[in-house]
XYZ file of C-alpha atoms in Angstrom:
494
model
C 25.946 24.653 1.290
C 28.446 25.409 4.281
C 30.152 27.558 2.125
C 27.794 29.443 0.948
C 26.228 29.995 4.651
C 30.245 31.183 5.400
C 30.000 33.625 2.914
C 26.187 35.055 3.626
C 27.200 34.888 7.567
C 29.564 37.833 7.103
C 26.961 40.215 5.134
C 25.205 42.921 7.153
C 21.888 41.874 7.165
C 22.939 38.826 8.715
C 22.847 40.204 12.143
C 19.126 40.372 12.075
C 19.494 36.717 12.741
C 20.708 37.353 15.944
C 18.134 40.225 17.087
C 15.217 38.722 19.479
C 12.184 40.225 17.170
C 14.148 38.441 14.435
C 10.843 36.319 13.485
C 9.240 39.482 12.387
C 11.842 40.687 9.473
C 11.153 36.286 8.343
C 7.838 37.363 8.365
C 8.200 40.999 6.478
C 10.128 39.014 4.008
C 7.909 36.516 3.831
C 5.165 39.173 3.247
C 7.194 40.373 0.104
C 6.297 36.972 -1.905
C 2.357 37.093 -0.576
C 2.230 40.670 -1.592
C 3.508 40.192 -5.032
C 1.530 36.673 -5.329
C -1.781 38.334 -4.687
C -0.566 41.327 -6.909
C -0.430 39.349 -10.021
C -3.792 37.674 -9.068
C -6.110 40.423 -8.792
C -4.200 43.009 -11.190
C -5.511 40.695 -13.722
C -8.896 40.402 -13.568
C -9.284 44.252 -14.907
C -7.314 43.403 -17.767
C -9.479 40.428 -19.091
C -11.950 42.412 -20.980
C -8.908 44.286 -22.122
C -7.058 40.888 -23.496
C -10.364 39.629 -25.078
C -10.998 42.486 -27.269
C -7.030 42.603 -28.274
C -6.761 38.700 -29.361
C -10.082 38.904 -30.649
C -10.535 35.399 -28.884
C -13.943 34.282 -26.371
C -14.229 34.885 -23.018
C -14.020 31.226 -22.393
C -10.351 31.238 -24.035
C -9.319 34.762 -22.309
C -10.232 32.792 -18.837
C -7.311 30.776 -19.486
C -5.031 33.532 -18.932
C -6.080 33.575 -15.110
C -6.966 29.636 -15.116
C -3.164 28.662 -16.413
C -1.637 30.447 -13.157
C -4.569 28.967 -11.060
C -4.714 25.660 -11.955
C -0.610 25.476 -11.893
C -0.601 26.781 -8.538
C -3.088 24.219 -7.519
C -1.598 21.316 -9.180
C 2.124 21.882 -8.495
C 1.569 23.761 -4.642
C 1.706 19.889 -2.729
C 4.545 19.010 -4.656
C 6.875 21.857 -3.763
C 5.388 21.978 -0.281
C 6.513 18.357 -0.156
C 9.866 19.098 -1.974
C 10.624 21.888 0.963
C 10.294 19.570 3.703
C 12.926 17.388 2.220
C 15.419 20.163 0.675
C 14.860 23.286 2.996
C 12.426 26.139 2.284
C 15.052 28.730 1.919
C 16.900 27.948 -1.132
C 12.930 26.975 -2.774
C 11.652 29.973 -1.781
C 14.576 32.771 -3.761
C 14.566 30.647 -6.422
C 10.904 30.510 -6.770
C 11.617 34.663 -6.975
C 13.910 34.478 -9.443
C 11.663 32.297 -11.833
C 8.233 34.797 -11.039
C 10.438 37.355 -12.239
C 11.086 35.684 -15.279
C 7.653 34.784 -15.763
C 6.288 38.153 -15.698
C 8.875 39.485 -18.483
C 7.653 36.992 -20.274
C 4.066 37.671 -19.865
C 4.690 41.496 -21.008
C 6.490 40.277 -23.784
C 3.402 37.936 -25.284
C 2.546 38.562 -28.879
C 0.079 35.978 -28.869
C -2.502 34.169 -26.566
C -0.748 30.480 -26.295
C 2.273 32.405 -25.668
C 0.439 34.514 -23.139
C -1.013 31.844 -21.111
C 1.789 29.758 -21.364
C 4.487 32.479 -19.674
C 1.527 32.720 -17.221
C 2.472 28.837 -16.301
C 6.156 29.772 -15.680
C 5.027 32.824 -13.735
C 2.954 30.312 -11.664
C 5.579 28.018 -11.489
C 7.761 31.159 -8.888
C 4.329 31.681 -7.680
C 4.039 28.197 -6.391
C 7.622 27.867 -4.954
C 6.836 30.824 -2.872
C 3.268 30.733 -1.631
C 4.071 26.664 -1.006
C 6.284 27.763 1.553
C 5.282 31.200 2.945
C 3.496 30.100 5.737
C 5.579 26.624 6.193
C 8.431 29.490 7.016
C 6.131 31.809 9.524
C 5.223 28.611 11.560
C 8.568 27.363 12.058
C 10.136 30.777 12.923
C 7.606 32.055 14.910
C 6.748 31.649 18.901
C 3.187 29.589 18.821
C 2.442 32.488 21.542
C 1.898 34.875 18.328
C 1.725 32.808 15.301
C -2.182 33.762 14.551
C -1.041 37.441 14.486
C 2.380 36.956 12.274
C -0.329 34.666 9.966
C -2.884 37.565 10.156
C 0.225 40.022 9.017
C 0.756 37.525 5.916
C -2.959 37.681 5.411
C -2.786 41.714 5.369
C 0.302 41.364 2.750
C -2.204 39.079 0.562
C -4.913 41.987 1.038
C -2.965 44.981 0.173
C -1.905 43.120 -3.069
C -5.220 42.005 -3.788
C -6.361 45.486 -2.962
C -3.891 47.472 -4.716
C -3.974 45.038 -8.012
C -7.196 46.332 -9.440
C -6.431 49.683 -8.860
C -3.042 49.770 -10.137
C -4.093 47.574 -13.030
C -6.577 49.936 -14.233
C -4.485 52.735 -14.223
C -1.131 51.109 -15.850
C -3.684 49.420 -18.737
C -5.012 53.027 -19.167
C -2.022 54.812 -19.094
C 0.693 52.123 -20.509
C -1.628 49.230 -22.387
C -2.277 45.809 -20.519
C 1.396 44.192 -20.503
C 2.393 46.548 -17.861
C 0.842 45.132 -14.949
C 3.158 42.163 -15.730
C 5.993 44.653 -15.788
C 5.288 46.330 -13.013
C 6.772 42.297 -11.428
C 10.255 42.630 -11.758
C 11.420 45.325 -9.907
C 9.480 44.237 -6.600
C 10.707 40.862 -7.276
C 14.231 41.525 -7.278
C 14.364 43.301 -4.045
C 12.520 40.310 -2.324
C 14.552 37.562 -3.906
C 17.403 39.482 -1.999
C 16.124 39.847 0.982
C 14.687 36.100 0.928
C 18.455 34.826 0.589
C 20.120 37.618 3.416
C 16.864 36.824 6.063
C 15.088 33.379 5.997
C 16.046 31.151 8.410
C 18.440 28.234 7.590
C 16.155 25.304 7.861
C 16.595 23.086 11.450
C 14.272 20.179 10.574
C 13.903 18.497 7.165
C 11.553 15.661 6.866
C 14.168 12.636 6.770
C 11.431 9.710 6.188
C 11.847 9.718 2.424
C 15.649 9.558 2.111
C 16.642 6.869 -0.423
C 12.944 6.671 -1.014
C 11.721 8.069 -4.962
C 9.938 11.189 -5.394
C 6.053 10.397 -5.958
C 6.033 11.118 -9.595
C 3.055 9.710 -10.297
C 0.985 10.956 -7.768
C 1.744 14.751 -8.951
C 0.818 13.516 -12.286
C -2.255 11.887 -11.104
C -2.785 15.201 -9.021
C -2.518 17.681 -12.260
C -4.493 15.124 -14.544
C -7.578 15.460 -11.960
C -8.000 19.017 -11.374
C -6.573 20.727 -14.604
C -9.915 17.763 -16.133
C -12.533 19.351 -13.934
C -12.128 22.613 -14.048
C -11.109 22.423 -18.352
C -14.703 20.641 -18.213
C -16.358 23.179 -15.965
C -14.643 26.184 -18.550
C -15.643 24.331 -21.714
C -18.877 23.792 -20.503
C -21.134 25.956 -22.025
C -19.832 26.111 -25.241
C -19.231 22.530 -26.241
C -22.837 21.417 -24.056
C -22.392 19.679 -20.555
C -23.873 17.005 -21.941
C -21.763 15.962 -24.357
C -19.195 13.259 -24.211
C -16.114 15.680 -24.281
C -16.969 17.351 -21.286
C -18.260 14.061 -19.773
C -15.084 12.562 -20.386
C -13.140 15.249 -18.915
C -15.443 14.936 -15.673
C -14.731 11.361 -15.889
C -11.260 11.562 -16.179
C -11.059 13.982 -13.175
C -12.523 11.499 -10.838
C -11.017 8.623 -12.026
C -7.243 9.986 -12.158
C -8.443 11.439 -8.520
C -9.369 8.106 -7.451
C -6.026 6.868 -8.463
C -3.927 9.528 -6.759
C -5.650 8.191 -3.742
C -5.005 4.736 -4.370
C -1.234 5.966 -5.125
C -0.811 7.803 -2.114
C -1.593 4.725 0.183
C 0.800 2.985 -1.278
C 3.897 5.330 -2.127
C 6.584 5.019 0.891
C 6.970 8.772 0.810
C 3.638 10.199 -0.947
C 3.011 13.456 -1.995
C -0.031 14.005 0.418
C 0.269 12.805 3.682
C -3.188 11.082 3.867
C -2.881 10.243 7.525
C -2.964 14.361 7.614
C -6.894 14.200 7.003
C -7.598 11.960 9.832
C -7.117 15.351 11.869
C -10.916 17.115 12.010
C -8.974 20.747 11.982
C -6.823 20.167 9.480
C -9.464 18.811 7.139
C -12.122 20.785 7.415
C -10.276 24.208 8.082
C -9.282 23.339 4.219
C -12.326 22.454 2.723
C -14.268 26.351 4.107
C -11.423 27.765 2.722
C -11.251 26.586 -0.275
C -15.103 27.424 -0.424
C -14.605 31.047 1.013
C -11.529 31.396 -1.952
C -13.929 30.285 -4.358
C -16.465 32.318 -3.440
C -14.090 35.858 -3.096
C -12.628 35.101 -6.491
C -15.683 34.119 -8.146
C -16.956 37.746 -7.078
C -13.563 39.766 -8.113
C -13.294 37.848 -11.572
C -16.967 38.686 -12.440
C -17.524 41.844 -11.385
C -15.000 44.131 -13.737
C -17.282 42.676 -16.604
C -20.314 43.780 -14.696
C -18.481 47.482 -14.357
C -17.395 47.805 -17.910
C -20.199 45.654 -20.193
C -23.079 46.779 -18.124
C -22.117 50.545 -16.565
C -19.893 50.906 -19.400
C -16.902 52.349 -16.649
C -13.253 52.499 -18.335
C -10.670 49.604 -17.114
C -9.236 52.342 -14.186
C -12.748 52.813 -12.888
C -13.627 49.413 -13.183
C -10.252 48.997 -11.058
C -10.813 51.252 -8.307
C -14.452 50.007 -7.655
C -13.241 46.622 -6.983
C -10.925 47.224 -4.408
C -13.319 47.650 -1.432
C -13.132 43.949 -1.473
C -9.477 43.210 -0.671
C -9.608 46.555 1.401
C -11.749 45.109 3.650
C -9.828 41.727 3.868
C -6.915 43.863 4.346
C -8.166 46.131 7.372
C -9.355 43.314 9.467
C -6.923 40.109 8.878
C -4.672 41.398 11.604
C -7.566 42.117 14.272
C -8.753 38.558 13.602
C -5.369 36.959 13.911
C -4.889 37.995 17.624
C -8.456 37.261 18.111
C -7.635 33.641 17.195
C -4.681 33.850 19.478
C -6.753 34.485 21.796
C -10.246 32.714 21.797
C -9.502 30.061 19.068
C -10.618 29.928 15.701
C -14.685 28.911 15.766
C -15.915 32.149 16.583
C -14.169 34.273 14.023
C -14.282 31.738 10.915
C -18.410 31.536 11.442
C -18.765 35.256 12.187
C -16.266 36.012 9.099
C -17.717 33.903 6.466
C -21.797 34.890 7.635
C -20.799 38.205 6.531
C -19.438 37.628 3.958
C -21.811 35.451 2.373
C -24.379 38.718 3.740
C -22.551 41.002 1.333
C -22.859 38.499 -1.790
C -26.696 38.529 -1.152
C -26.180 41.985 -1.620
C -24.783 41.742 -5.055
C -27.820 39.720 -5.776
C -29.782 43.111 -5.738
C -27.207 44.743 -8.961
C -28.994 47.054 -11.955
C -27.895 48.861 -14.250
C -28.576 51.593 -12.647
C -27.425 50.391 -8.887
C -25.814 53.113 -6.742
C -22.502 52.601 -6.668
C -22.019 53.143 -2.941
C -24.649 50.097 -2.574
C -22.033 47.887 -4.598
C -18.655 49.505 -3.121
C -20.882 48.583 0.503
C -21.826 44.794 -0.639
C -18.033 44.011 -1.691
C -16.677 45.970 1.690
C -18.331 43.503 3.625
C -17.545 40.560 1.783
C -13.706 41.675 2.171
C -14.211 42.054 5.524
C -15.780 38.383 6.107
C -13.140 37.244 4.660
C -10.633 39.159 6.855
C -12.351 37.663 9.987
C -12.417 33.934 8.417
C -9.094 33.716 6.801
C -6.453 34.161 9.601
C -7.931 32.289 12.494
C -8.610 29.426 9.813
C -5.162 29.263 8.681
C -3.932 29.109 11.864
C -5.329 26.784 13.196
C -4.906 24.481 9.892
C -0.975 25.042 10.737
C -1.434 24.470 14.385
C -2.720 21.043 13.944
C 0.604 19.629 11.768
C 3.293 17.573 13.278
C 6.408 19.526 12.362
C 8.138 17.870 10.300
C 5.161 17.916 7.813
C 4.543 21.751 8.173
C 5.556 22.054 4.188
C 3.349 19.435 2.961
C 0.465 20.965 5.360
C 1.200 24.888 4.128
C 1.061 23.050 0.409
C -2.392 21.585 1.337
C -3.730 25.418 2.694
C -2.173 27.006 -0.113
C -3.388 24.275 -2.881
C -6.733 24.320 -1.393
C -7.004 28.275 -1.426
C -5.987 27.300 -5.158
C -8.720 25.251 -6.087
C -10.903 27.117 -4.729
C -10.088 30.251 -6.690
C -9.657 28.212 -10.146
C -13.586 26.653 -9.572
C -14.426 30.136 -7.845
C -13.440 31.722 -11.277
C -14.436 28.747 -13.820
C -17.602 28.117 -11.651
C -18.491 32.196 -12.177
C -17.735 32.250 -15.774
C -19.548 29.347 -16.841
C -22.852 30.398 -14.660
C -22.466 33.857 -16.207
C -21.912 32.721 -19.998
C -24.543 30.052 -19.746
C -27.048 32.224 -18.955
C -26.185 35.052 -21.366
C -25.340 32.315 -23.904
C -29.158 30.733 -23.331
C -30.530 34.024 -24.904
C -29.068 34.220 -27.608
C -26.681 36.586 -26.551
C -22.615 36.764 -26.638
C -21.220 37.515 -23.184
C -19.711 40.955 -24.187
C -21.417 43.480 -26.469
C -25.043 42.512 -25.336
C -27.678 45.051 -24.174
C -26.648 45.488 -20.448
C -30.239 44.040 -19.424
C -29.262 41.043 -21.285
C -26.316 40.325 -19.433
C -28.251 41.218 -15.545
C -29.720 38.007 -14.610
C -26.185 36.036 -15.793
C -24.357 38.383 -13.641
C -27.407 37.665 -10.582
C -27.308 33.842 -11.105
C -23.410 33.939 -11.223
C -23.299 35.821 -7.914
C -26.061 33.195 -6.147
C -23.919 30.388 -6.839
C -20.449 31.673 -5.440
C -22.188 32.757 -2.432
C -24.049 29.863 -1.974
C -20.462 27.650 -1.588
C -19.690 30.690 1.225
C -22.957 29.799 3.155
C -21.807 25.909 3.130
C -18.019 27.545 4.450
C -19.932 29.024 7.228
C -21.986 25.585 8.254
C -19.167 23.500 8.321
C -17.063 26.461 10.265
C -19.944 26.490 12.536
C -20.192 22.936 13.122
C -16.589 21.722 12.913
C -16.611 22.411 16.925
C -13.971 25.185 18.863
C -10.204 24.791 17.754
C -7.543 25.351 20.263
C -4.373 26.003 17.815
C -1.597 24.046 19.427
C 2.178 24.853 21.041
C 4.886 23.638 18.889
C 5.353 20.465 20.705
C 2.253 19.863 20.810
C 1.665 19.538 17.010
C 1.699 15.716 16.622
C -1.973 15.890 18.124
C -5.375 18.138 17.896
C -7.217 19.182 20.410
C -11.078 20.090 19.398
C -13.004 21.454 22.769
């Protein structure tokens, strides 16, 4: 290791580390990994429809091509946010490029579905190394004086992937078939995995209560069992009946193997969650809205491509550009909210910020086949922009309420929580959607467009029904003063 810091010590981008602003090239680095992250996770959902017709497989198996990275992400995001408090955050974080690059070729390269979906776990596998520690690395470099606006920065990086993924994804499947949105991957990657080793920070405080002690094996297995059951049982739903004992087994199974990570994770001497973490009100509830606001953004940008291409019959780069208003939006006002935070605290924001967006998925509630199009590009502007408000503030002060030596663990919690939100956002979407199309008679591509309407209504009611429970508990969760650094072994709630 000292070696190795010799030799990157006399290369000349290591003089940034000497430069007073040098927090904001961590965080423009930084930015790189949440840019390509959110890339990969909206350029996707224009190519689904694509992938389905190609494989000639259901839209229930096609879902696993998002689901995989999801649920990987979500499962494995506490474990490397718990490895990176105990290793450093630097060496996880290139290497997590280096395998997201690999990942990707890999995904281009798929001649098959399995083979699809599983380069899409690798891929998630980078993914997870880097988003486990993205904001884990902004905290610690950062001055608490501006940490909501470097956060809100990170949140504009998400947006401008998420924003620019549809749109470039519709135009590479048009112009270059669907494996070049994974393509499109590498070249990005390999200028961030440089500047990731030249820039971050050498880590100054590793989490030393676990030396000599095991990793919790276990518990990540318990972890993965739990949520990879639910949402398989909330995907397979429809088509093998929720009723029947499969799916009630996999329900079963997730609550059972999720009552035993608990149990494990009071017991392990270093565990993989940090349950004493939840005893803070800020920390725990800042999680649970945004994992609801995730879940209801993604249910929304998974669904409505299908909506754009089965019922308005618009090619894959229309379909594209029409869903970018959404991480537009997010994109435009992440920053403003930020400083807001900074600021006033986080109440006001999260509440205003998920009320409107939960406004603009009423909105959608209103769709025909013959909607205007500026009445849909409207309803998912505003929902973009709700989520803008909400997201930075929340995150902040979620990060702002961690001891310090437990910032990796807590970034692993945000991240995994943003996770599972997404993967039941999407699975929760689909399987409202199919059922109802599915009910008629009907297969959920290929029907007569009024056919497919009220699965597409009742799909959008329920994902913005889990944003109206975000903004109640935002609302009541009481005013969150984000704390100074040495401050963080305590909340204060006014």
């Amino acid at each position: 290791m000292k070696v190795r810091e010799t030799i990157t010590a006399n290369l000349p981008l290591a003089g940034i580390r000497a430069k007073t602003n040098y927090h904001w090239y961590v965080v423009a680095t930084v930015c790189i990994g949440a840019f390509m992250a959110a890339l990969d996770g909206s350029i996707i959902t224009v190519a689904l429809p694509t992938i389905t017709r190609q494989f000639h497989v259901a839209l229930s198996a096609t879902a696993w091509v998002a689901l995989a990275y999801l649920l990987t992400l979500t499962a494995l995001l506490t474990v490397f946010g718990r490895i990176a408090d105990i290793v450093g955050r630097r060496p996880l974080y290139t290497m997590g490029f280096g395998i997201f690059i690999v990942g990707s070729a890999l995904c281009g390269a798929a001649q098959s579905l399995p083979f699809l979906i599983g380069a899409r776990v690798l891929q998630a596998i980078g993914a997870v190394m880097l988003q486990a520690n993205s904001v884990a690395i902004i905290t610690a470099a950062v001055p608490s004086s501006v940490r909501g606006k470097a956060i809100g920065i990170q949140g504009s990086a998400l947006a401008v992937g998420l924003s620019l993924g549809p749109a470039i994804g519709g135009l590479l499947i048009s112009a270059f078939g669907w494996r070049s949105i994974f393509y499109v991957n590498v070249p990005v990657g390999l200028i961030g995995t440089t500047l990731a080793a030249l820039i971050l920070p050498i880590d100054q405080e590793k989490d030393q209560t676990s030396k000599g002690v095991s990793f919790d094996y276990l518990g990540s297995l318990l972890l993965a069992i739990s949520i990879v059951s639910v949402i398989l049982g909330l995907n397979q739903g429809n088509e093998k009946g929720f009723g029947s004992p499969y799916i009630l087994s996999l329900f079963a199974c997730g609550v059972a193997t999720g009552a035993l990570f608990i149990w494990q994770e009071k017991r392990h001497r270093a565990p993989l969650v940090d349950l004493s973490l939840f005893k803070i009100p800020t920390l725990t509830w800042g999680n649970v809205s945004g994992a609801l606001s995730y879940a209801l953004m993604y249910g929304v940008l998974y669904i409505i491509p299908f909506y754009f291409e089965e019922v308005r019959k618009n090619p894959s780069s229309l379909s594209g550009l029409l869903t970018t208003p959404l991480p537009i939006g997010m994109m435009l006002l992440a920053p403003m909210a930020g400083r807001i935070a900074d600021r006033l605290g986080s109440r006001t924001p999260t509440v205003a910020g998920m009320t409107l967006a939960t406004l603009g998925g009423l909105s959608l509630l209103l769709l025909s086949s013959s909607e205007p199009l500026l009445w849909i590009i409207i309803a998912l502007l505003i929902i973009g922009m709700g989520m803008g408000i909400f997201t930075p503030p929340n995150n902040s002060s979620v990060m702002g309420s961690s001891p310090r030596n437990r910032l990796g663990v807590t970034s692993g919690l945000l991240n995994m929580s943003r996770s599972l939100g997404q993967s039941f956002g999407i699975a929760f979407a689909f399987a409202l959607y199919q059922g109802v199309v599915l009910a008629e008679g009907y297969s959920p591509l290929g029907a007569p467009p009024r056919m497919l309407l009220p699965g597409f209504h009742i799909a959008f009611a329920g994902v913005t029904a889990l944003g109206f429970f975000a903004a109640l508990i935002s609302l009541f969760r009481g005013k969150v003063q984000p704390l100074a650094d040495a401050d963080h072994e305590h909340t204060i709630e006014l």
